[in-house]
Amino acid sequence: MNVEFGNIEKRWYFLTDVPDVNVVTPADRVKLVVTIMNSESFDTVIDQYYVTHEGMSVLAELSYLVESFLDATESVYCTVSVTASIIDENGEGVMNSASFNVMYCNVLQNKDVDDMEKFFLVSSDKKIMHKNSSVPEYVGMIVKVSDNLMESMVQPKSVNVTVIAFCHLDDDSDARVTVTDSVVASRALSVLILEFSYESILAKLKSVNPHVSDCRSFRIESGGRVISYMVDDADTMLVEFFAFRNLFGVKETVGIPGVTKDVRENTQSVAISGHSRIRYDAKTEQSFQFQSAALATFLEPSVDSLLMSKEVWRVKNNIAQPVVISDSTWEKTNEIGTVNTVKFTWKNRFTWVHEGKWFENIGVRVFNDTYDVTYG
């Protein structure tokens, strides 16, 4: 009597492709232990017996447990280990184990997970850089130093990152300027985040060519990875900026042109005390309704990722305020002469946050002495 896995391969999967676990055995029941781990965290999510049917037991929807682990640990990857054990006809234990690796991606992709070092962890490889905004851009990338993900001591690996820009010079001419820097990966599988703004990119370009006065567009390359930016020098007064955890589980930012309406709904109860009416149980529900202008086609993947994100921050005046997008409406069409727009509503995640300032949650005040009107 033995126990085998019918469909698990020792390989990498996107989160959306995590297979069901088929355990094949003639035993009446099988004990399954599923452990999810990475270099920083470890969690046994299943440890129990399962009944077999026609020689098989199926553990379905394992991807939900993997996603919960990745969300809770804010990780991009993990290893899933499955151990199946039975008691054979001789009363002896028989055990078999299998494992596979998972990379965070909650949307079906046209990319190959084995090419993870050939693409940036972004929603779109074409983006807009707002020249007049201080909101930073975040671009994630994976660097594999060792195939053993649990290896804690690895030789750091340096990776080149190149910026190739189309620039305007102070003599009113144009030129292509290239600058190369490096980042260091110090883990078996490192998730590196490039953080930059227009000003930091311009400073890098000026370090190579001091005559650079402006940058019109640029692209960032590293290995086989490429992402392109068009620089928009328009005023950002009517642009809403959001940071969010994208489809790969890393932080990304997007600026969406449009207008925001502040909507406040006030409710209260009224009672009669003596000869006058008083109000009590007053509540204010604040929400923000955003209507975009026409969206560029290459901006749509970032907006899609924003609307599906589990963590979103509205960024204004260098303050990142946690918000929740409560509902949204896409108006997409391929009809000639029409434009695509998006409309959504967001609210502050925490009820005691107002206009980007944090207030102390005072709670219940108990007075044992004379009442102090300061706290009235």
CSV table of C-alpha atoms in Angstrom, one decimal:
chain,number,residue,atom,x,y,z
A,1,MET,CA,0.0,0.0,0.0
A,2,ASN,CA,1.5,3.3,-1.0
A,3,VAL,CA,0.5,7.0,-1.3
A,4,GLU,CA,1.3,9.2,-4.3
A,5,PHE,CA,0.6,12.7,-5.7
A,6,GLY,CA,-1.2,12.7,-9.0
A,7,ASN,CA,-0.5,16.2,-10.3
A,8,ILE,CA,2.1,18.1,-8.3
A,9,GLU,CA,5.3,19.1,-10.1
A,10,LYS,CA,8.3,20.6,-8.4
A,11,ARG,CA,8.2,23.9,-10.3
A,12,TRP,CA,7.1,27.5,-10.0
A,13,TYR,CA,3.4,28.5,-10.4
A,14,PHE,CA,1.6,31.8,-10.5
A,15,LEU,CA,-0.9,32.1,-7.7
A,16,THR,CA,-3.7,31.9,-10.3
A,17,ASP,CA,-2.3,28.6,-11.5
A,18,VAL,CA,-1.8,26.7,-8.2
A,19,PRO,CA,-3.2,23.2,-8.8
A,20,ASP,CA,-5.6,21.1,-6.7
A,21,VAL,CA,-3.7,18.4,-4.8
A,22,ASN,CA,-4.7,14.9,-5.8
A,23,VAL,CA,-3.5,12.2,-3.4
A,24,VAL,CA,-3.7,8.6,-4.8
A,25,THR,CA,-3.8,5.8,-2.3
A,26,PRO,CA,-5.9,2.6,-1.7
A,27,ALA,CA,-6.2,3.5,2.0
A,28,ASP,CA,-9.6,4.6,3.3
A,29,ARG,CA,-8.2,7.9,4.7
A,30,VAL,CA,-5.0,9.9,4.4
A,31,LYS,CA,-3.5,12.5,6.6
A,32,LEU,CA,-2.4,15.7,4.9
A,33,VAL,CA,-0.1,18.3,6.3
A,34,VAL,CA,0.3,21.5,4.2
A,35,THR,CA,3.0,24.0,5.2
A,36,ILE,CA,3.6,27.3,3.5
A,37,MET,CA,6.9,29.1,4.0
A,38,ASN,CA,9.5,31.5,2.8
A,39,SER,CA,12.7,32.9,4.1
A,40,GLU,CA,10.9,35.0,6.8
A,41,SER,CA,7.7,33.1,7.7
A,42,PHE,CA,6.4,29.6,8.3
A,43,ASP,CA,2.8,28.4,8.7
A,44,THR,CA,1.2,25.0,8.8
A,45,VAL,CA,-2.2,25.7,7.3
A,46,ILE,CA,-3.6,22.1,7.2
A,47,ASP,CA,-3.0,19.2,9.5
A,48,GLN,CA,-5.8,16.7,9.4
A,49,TYR,CA,-7.2,13.4,7.9
A,50,TYR,CA,-9.2,13.3,4.7
A,51,VAL,CA,-11.4,10.4,3.5
A,52,THR,CA,-10.6,8.9,0.1
A,53,HIS,CA,-13.1,8.1,-2.6
A,54,GLU,CA,-12.3,5.6,-5.3
A,55,GLY,CA,-8.6,5.6,-4.3
A,56,MET,CA,-8.2,9.4,-4.3
A,57,SER,CA,-8.5,12.4,-2.0
A,58,VAL,CA,-8.6,15.9,-3.5
A,59,LEU,CA,-7.5,19.0,-1.7
A,60,ALA,CA,-9.1,21.8,-3.7
A,61,GLU,CA,-8.8,25.6,-3.7
A,62,LEU,CA,-5.3,25.6,-2.1
A,63,SER,CA,-4.6,28.9,-3.8
A,64,TYR,CA,-6.8,30.7,-1.3
A,65,LEU,CA,-4.7,29.5,1.6
A,66,VAL,CA,-1.5,30.5,-0.3
A,67,GLU,CA,-3.0,34.0,-1.1
A,68,SER,CA,-3.9,34.5,2.6
A,69,PHE,CA,-0.3,33.6,3.6
A,70,LEU,CA,1.2,36.0,1.0
A,71,ASP,CA,-1.2,38.8,2.0
A,72,ALA,CA,-0.5,38.4,5.7
A,73,THR,CA,3.2,38.3,5.3
A,74,GLU,CA,3.3,40.9,2.5
A,75,SER,CA,5.3,38.5,0.5
A,76,VAL,CA,5.7,38.0,-3.3
A,77,TYR,CA,6.6,34.3,-3.2
A,78,CYS,CA,6.5,31.2,-1.0
A,79,THR,CA,7.2,27.4,-1.0
A,80,VAL,CA,4.2,25.1,-0.5
A,81,SER,CA,5.1,21.7,1.1
A,82,VAL,CA,2.5,18.9,1.1
A,83,THR,CA,3.0,15.7,3.1
A,84,ALA,CA,0.6,12.7,2.8
A,85,SER,CA,0.7,9.8,5.2
A,86,ILE,CA,-1.3,6.6,5.7
A,87,ILE,CA,-1.2,3.4,7.8
A,88,ASP,CA,-0.8,0.3,5.6
A,89,GLU,CA,-2.3,-3.1,6.1
A,90,ASN,CA,0.6,-4.1,8.4
A,91,GLY,CA,0.0,-1.2,10.7
A,92,GLU,CA,3.1,0.6,9.5
A,93,GLY,CA,3.3,4.2,8.4
A,94,VAL,CA,3.8,5.2,4.8
A,95,MET,CA,4.6,8.8,3.9
A,96,ASN,CA,5.3,10.8,0.8
A,97,SER,CA,6.0,14.5,0.3
A,98,ALA,CA,6.0,17.0,-2.5
A,99,SER,CA,6.6,20.7,-2.8
A,100,PHE,CA,6.3,23.6,-5.3
A,101,ASN,CA,7.0,27.3,-5.4
A,102,VAL,CA,4.4,30.1,-5.9
A,103,MET,CA,4.8,33.6,-7.1
A,104,TYR,CA,2.1,36.2,-6.2
A,105,CYS,CA,-0.1,37.1,-9.2
A,106,ASN,CA,-3.9,37.3,-8.7
A,107,VAL,CA,-4.7,38.0,-12.3
A,108,LEU,CA,-4.2,35.6,-15.2
A,109,GLN,CA,-1.1,36.6,-17.1
A,110,ASN,CA,0.3,36.2,-20.6
A,111,LYS,CA,3.8,35.9,-19.0
A,112,ASP,CA,5.7,32.7,-18.1
A,113,VAL,CA,6.5,32.4,-14.4
A,114,ASP,CA,9.9,30.9,-15.3
A,115,ASP,CA,10.7,34.3,-16.9
A,116,MET,CA,10.3,36.2,-13.6
A,117,GLU,CA,13.7,37.8,-14.0
A,118,LYS,CA,12.7,39.1,-17.4
A,119,PHE,CA,9.8,41.4,-16.5
A,120,PHE,CA,9.2,44.2,-13.9
A,121,LEU,CA,6.5,43.6,-11.3
A,122,VAL,CA,4.2,46.3,-12.6
A,123,SER,CA,0.7,46.5,-14.1
A,124,SER,CA,1.9,48.0,-17.3
A,125,ASP,CA,5.3,48.4,-19.0
A,126,LYS,CA,4.2,51.8,-20.3
A,127,LYS,CA,3.5,54.6,-17.8
A,128,ILE,CA,3.2,58.3,-17.3
A,129,MET,CA,5.7,60.3,-15.1
A,130,HIS,CA,4.2,63.5,-13.9
A,131,LYS,CA,6.9,66.2,-13.9
A,132,ASN,CA,5.2,68.5,-11.4
A,133,SER,CA,4.4,65.8,-8.8
A,134,SER,CA,6.5,64.7,-5.9
A,135,VAL,CA,4.7,61.3,-5.7
A,136,PRO,CA,7.3,58.6,-6.2
A,137,GLU,CA,7.1,55.7,-8.7
A,138,TYR,CA,7.7,52.2,-7.5
A,139,VAL,CA,8.9,49.5,-9.8
A,140,GLY,CA,9.5,46.0,-8.4
A,141,MET,CA,11.8,43.3,-9.8
A,142,ILE,CA,12.9,39.8,-8.8
A,143,VAL,CA,16.5,38.8,-8.7
A,144,LYS,CA,17.3,35.1,-8.1
A,145,VAL,CA,20.6,34.5,-6.3
A,146,SER,CA,20.1,30.8,-5.4
A,147,ASP,CA,17.6,28.1,-6.4
A,148,ASN,CA,17.4,27.1,-2.7
A,149,LEU,CA,14.8,29.7,-1.4
A,150,MET,CA,15.4,28.7,2.2
A,151,GLU,CA,19.2,29.4,2.0
A,152,SER,CA,19.9,32.2,4.4
A,153,MET,CA,23.6,32.9,3.6
A,154,VAL,CA,24.1,33.8,0.0
A,155,GLN,CA,26.8,35.8,-1.9
A,156,PRO,CA,25.2,39.2,-2.7
A,157,LYS,CA,24.6,39.8,-6.4
A,158,SER,CA,24.8,43.1,-8.1
A,159,VAL,CA,22.4,43.9,-10.9
A,160,ASN,CA,22.7,46.8,-13.3
A,161,VAL,CA,19.8,49.2,-13.9
A,162,THR,CA,20.0,51.5,-16.9
A,163,VAL,CA,18.1,54.7,-17.6
A,164,ILE,CA,17.9,55.7,-21.3
A,165,ALA,CA,16.4,59.1,-21.7
A,166,PHE,CA,15.4,61.5,-24.5
A,167,CYS,CA,16.6,64.9,-23.1
A,168,HIS,CA,16.5,68.6,-23.9
A,169,LEU,CA,19.8,70.4,-23.3
A,170,ASP,CA,20.4,74.0,-22.2
A,171,ASP,CA,21.7,74.9,-25.6
A,172,ASP,CA,18.2,74.2,-27.0
A,173,SER,CA,19.3,70.9,-28.6
A,174,ASP,CA,18.1,67.4,-27.9
A,175,ALA,CA,20.2,64.4,-26.9
A,176,ARG,CA,19.9,60.8,-25.8
A,177,VAL,CA,21.5,60.3,-22.4
A,178,THR,CA,22.2,57.0,-20.7
A,179,VAL,CA,23.1,56.4,-17.1
A,180,THR,CA,23.7,53.1,-15.3
A,181,ASP,CA,23.5,52.3,-11.6
A,182,SER,CA,23.3,49.1,-9.7
A,183,VAL,CA,21.2,47.4,-7.0
A,184,VAL,CA,22.2,44.6,-4.7
A,185,ALA,CA,20.3,41.4,-4.1
A,186,SER,CA,21.2,39.7,-0.8
A,187,ARG,CA,18.7,36.9,-0.5
A,188,ALA,CA,18.2,33.7,-2.3
A,189,LEU,CA,15.3,35.3,-4.1
A,190,SER,CA,15.2,39.0,-3.7
A,191,VAL,CA,12.3,41.3,-4.4
A,192,LEU,CA,13.8,44.8,-5.1
A,193,ILE,CA,11.8,48.0,-5.3
A,194,LEU,CA,13.1,50.8,-7.4
A,195,GLU,CA,11.8,54.1,-6.0
A,196,PHE,CA,12.2,57.3,-8.0
A,197,SER,CA,10.6,60.6,-9.1
A,198,TYR,CA,11.1,62.9,-12.0
A,199,GLU,CA,13.6,65.0,-10.0
A,200,SER,CA,15.7,62.0,-9.0
A,201,ILE,CA,15.8,60.8,-12.6
A,202,LEU,CA,16.8,64.3,-13.8
A,203,ALA,CA,19.5,64.5,-11.2
A,204,LYS,CA,21.0,61.1,-12.4
A,205,LEU,CA,21.0,62.3,-16.0
A,206,LYS,CA,22.7,65.6,-15.0
A,207,SER,CA,25.4,63.6,-13.3
A,208,VAL,CA,26.3,62.2,-16.7
A,209,ASN,CA,25.6,65.3,-18.8
A,210,PRO,CA,25.4,68.6,-16.8
A,211,HIS,CA,23.8,70.3,-19.8
A,212,VAL,CA,20.5,68.4,-19.4
A,213,SER,CA,17.7,70.8,-18.7
A,214,ASP,CA,14.7,68.6,-19.2
A,215,CYS,CA,13.7,65.0,-19.8
A,216,ARG,CA,10.9,64.3,-22.3
A,217,SER,CA,10.7,60.5,-22.0
A,218,PHE,CA,12.8,57.6,-20.7
A,219,ARG,CA,12.9,53.9,-20.2
A,220,ILE,CA,14.4,51.7,-17.6
A,221,GLU,CA,16.2,48.5,-18.5
A,222,SER,CA,17.6,45.7,-16.3
A,223,GLY,CA,18.4,42.4,-17.9
A,224,GLY,CA,15.5,41.6,-20.1
A,225,ARG,CA,13.2,43.9,-18.2
A,226,VAL,CA,12.0,47.1,-19.8
A,227,ILE,CA,9.5,49.8,-18.7
A,228,SER,CA,8.9,53.1,-20.6
A,229,TYR,CA,7.8,56.5,-19.2
A,230,MET,CA,6.3,59.4,-21.0
A,231,VAL,CA,6.9,62.7,-19.1
A,232,ASP,CA,3.8,64.8,-18.7
A,233,ASP,CA,4.6,68.5,-17.8
A,234,ALA,CA,0.9,69.5,-17.3
A,235,ASP,CA,-0.4,70.8,-14.0
A,236,THR,CA,-1.4,68.1,-11.6
A,237,MET,CA,-4.2,70.0,-9.8
A,238,LEU,CA,-6.8,67.8,-11.5
A,239,VAL,CA,-4.8,64.5,-11.1
A,240,GLU,CA,-5.6,62.1,-8.2
A,241,PHE,CA,-2.6,60.0,-7.1
A,242,PHE,CA,-3.0,56.6,-5.5
A,243,ALA,CA,-0.5,54.0,-4.2
A,244,PHE,CA,-1.7,50.4,-4.1
A,245,ARG,CA,-0.5,46.8,-3.9
A,246,ASN,CA,-0.7,45.6,-7.5
A,247,LEU,CA,-1.4,42.2,-9.1
A,248,PHE,CA,2.1,41.0,-8.1
A,249,GLY,CA,1.7,42.1,-4.5
A,250,VAL,CA,4.1,45.0,-4.6
A,251,LYS,CA,3.6,48.7,-4.2
A,252,GLU,CA,2.8,50.8,-7.3
A,253,THR,CA,1.5,54.3,-7.9
A,254,VAL,CA,-0.8,55.8,-10.6
A,255,GLY,CA,-2.0,59.3,-11.3
A,256,ILE,CA,-5.5,59.5,-12.9
A,257,PRO,CA,-6.8,62.8,-14.4
A,258,GLY,CA,-10.3,63.7,-13.3
A,259,VAL,CA,-12.4,65.4,-10.7
A,260,THR,CA,-13.3,64.4,-7.1
A,261,LYS,CA,-16.5,65.3,-5.3
A,262,ASP,CA,-16.6,65.3,-1.5
A,263,VAL,CA,-20.0,63.9,-0.4
A,264,ARG,CA,-21.1,64.0,3.2
A,265,GLU,CA,-24.3,62.4,4.5
A,266,ASN,CA,-25.4,63.5,7.9
A,267,THR,CA,-27.9,61.6,10.0
A,268,GLN,CA,-29.1,62.3,13.5
A,269,SER,CA,-31.9,61.5,15.9
A,270,VAL,CA,-34.1,64.2,17.6
A,271,ALA,CA,-35.7,64.0,21.0
A,272,ILE,CA,-37.8,66.4,23.1
A,273,SER,CA,-36.3,67.3,26.5
A,274,GLY,CA,-38.5,69.6,28.5
A,275,HIS,CA,-39.8,72.2,26.1
A,276,SER,CA,-37.0,72.0,23.6
A,277,ARG,CA,-35.7,69.6,20.9
A,278,ILE,CA,-32.2,68.2,21.2
A,279,ARG,CA,-30.3,66.0,18.7
A,280,TYR,CA,-28.3,62.9,19.5
A,281,ASP,CA,-26.6,60.0,17.8
A,282,ALA,CA,-25.3,62.4,15.1
A,283,LYS,CA,-23.2,60.7,12.4
A,284,THR,CA,-21.5,61.9,9.3
A,285,GLU,CA,-20.6,59.5,6.4
A,286,GLN,CA,-18.0,60.9,4.1
A,287,SER,CA,-17.2,59.5,0.7
A,288,PHE,CA,-15.3,60.8,-2.3
A,289,GLN,CA,-16.7,60.3,-5.8
A,290,PHE,CA,-14.1,60.4,-8.6
A,291,GLN,CA,-14.8,60.8,-12.2
A,292,SER,CA,-11.9,60.4,-14.6
A,293,ALA,CA,-11.2,62.3,-17.8
A,294,ALA,CA,-10.4,60.3,-20.9
A,295,LEU,CA,-7.9,57.6,-20.1
A,296,ALA,CA,-4.8,56.7,-22.2
A,297,THR,CA,-4.9,53.1,-23.3
A,298,PHE,CA,-1.7,52.2,-21.5
A,299,LEU,CA,-3.0,53.7,-18.3
A,300,GLU,CA,-5.9,51.3,-18.1
A,301,PRO,CA,-4.0,48.2,-16.8
A,302,SER,CA,-2.8,50.3,-13.8
A,303,VAL,CA,-6.3,51.5,-13.1
A,304,ASP,CA,-7.6,47.9,-13.4
A,305,SER,CA,-5.0,46.8,-10.8
A,306,LEU,CA,-5.9,49.8,-8.5
A,307,LEU,CA,-9.6,48.9,-8.5
A,308,MET,CA,-8.9,45.2,-7.6
A,309,SER,CA,-6.2,46.0,-5.0
A,310,LYS,CA,-6.7,45.0,-1.4
A,311,GLU,CA,-4.6,47.9,-0.1
A,312,VAL,CA,-5.0,51.4,-1.5
A,313,TRP,CA,-3.6,54.8,-0.3
A,314,ARG,CA,-4.6,58.2,-1.6
A,315,VAL,CA,-1.5,60.3,-1.9
A,316,LYS,CA,-1.8,64.1,-1.4
A,317,ASN,CA,0.6,66.7,0.0
A,318,ASN,CA,3.2,63.9,0.7
A,319,ILE,CA,0.7,62.1,2.9
A,320,ALA,CA,-0.4,58.5,2.0
A,321,GLN,CA,-3.8,58.0,3.5
A,322,PRO,CA,-5.3,54.5,3.6
A,323,VAL,CA,-8.6,54.3,1.7
A,324,VAL,CA,-11.1,51.7,0.5
A,325,ILE,CA,-12.6,51.8,-3.0
A,326,SER,CA,-16.2,50.9,-2.3
A,327,ASP,CA,-17.6,50.7,-5.8
A,328,SER,CA,-16.5,51.5,-9.4
A,329,THR,CA,-17.8,51.7,-12.9
A,330,TRP,CA,-15.7,51.1,-16.0
A,331,GLU,CA,-16.9,52.5,-19.4
A,332,LYS,CA,-14.8,50.7,-21.9
A,333,THR,CA,-15.5,50.6,-25.6
A,334,ASN,CA,-13.5,50.1,-28.9
A,335,GLU,CA,-16.0,52.3,-30.8
A,336,ILE,CA,-14.2,54.8,-33.0
A,337,GLY,CA,-14.5,58.4,-31.7
A,338,THR,CA,-15.3,57.5,-28.1
A,339,VAL,CA,-13.2,57.6,-25.0
A,340,ASN,CA,-12.8,55.3,-22.0
A,341,THR,CA,-13.4,56.7,-18.5
A,342,VAL,CA,-13.7,55.3,-15.0
A,343,LYS,CA,-15.8,56.3,-12.0
A,344,PHE,CA,-15.3,55.1,-8.5
A,345,THR,CA,-16.0,56.0,-4.9
A,346,TRP,CA,-13.5,55.8,-2.1
A,347,LYS,CA,-13.7,56.3,1.6
A,348,ASN,CA,-11.1,56.7,4.4
A,349,ARG,CA,-10.2,53.3,5.8
A,350,PHE,CA,-10.1,54.5,9.4
A,351,THR,CA,-13.1,56.4,10.7
A,352,TRP,CA,-10.9,58.7,12.8
A,353,VAL,CA,-8.9,60.0,9.9
A,354,HIS,CA,-9.8,63.4,8.5
A,355,GLU,CA,-8.0,65.4,5.8
A,356,GLY,CA,-4.8,63.4,6.2
A,357,LYS,CA,-4.4,64.1,10.0
A,358,TRP,CA,-4.4,61.5,12.7
A,359,PHE,CA,-6.3,62.2,15.9
A,360,GLU,CA,-6.0,60.5,19.2
A,361,ASN,CA,-8.8,58.0,19.8
A,362,ILE,CA,-9.7,59.4,23.3
A,363,GLY,CA,-12.2,56.7,24.2
A,364,VAL,CA,-14.3,56.9,27.4
A,365,ARG,CA,-13.3,59.6,30.0
A,366,VAL,CA,-14.0,58.7,33.6
A,367,PHE,CA,-14.0,61.5,36.2
A,368,ASN,CA,-13.8,60.8,39.9
A,369,ASP,CA,-13.3,64.4,40.9
A,370,THR,CA,-14.9,67.7,39.9
A,371,TYR,CA,-15.9,67.8,36.2
A,372,ASP,CA,-13.3,69.4,34.0
A,373,VAL,CA,-14.9,71.3,31.2
A,374,THR,CA,-11.8,70.8,29.1
A,375,TYR,CA,-13.1,67.4,28.2
A,376,GLY,CA,-16.7,68.3,27.8
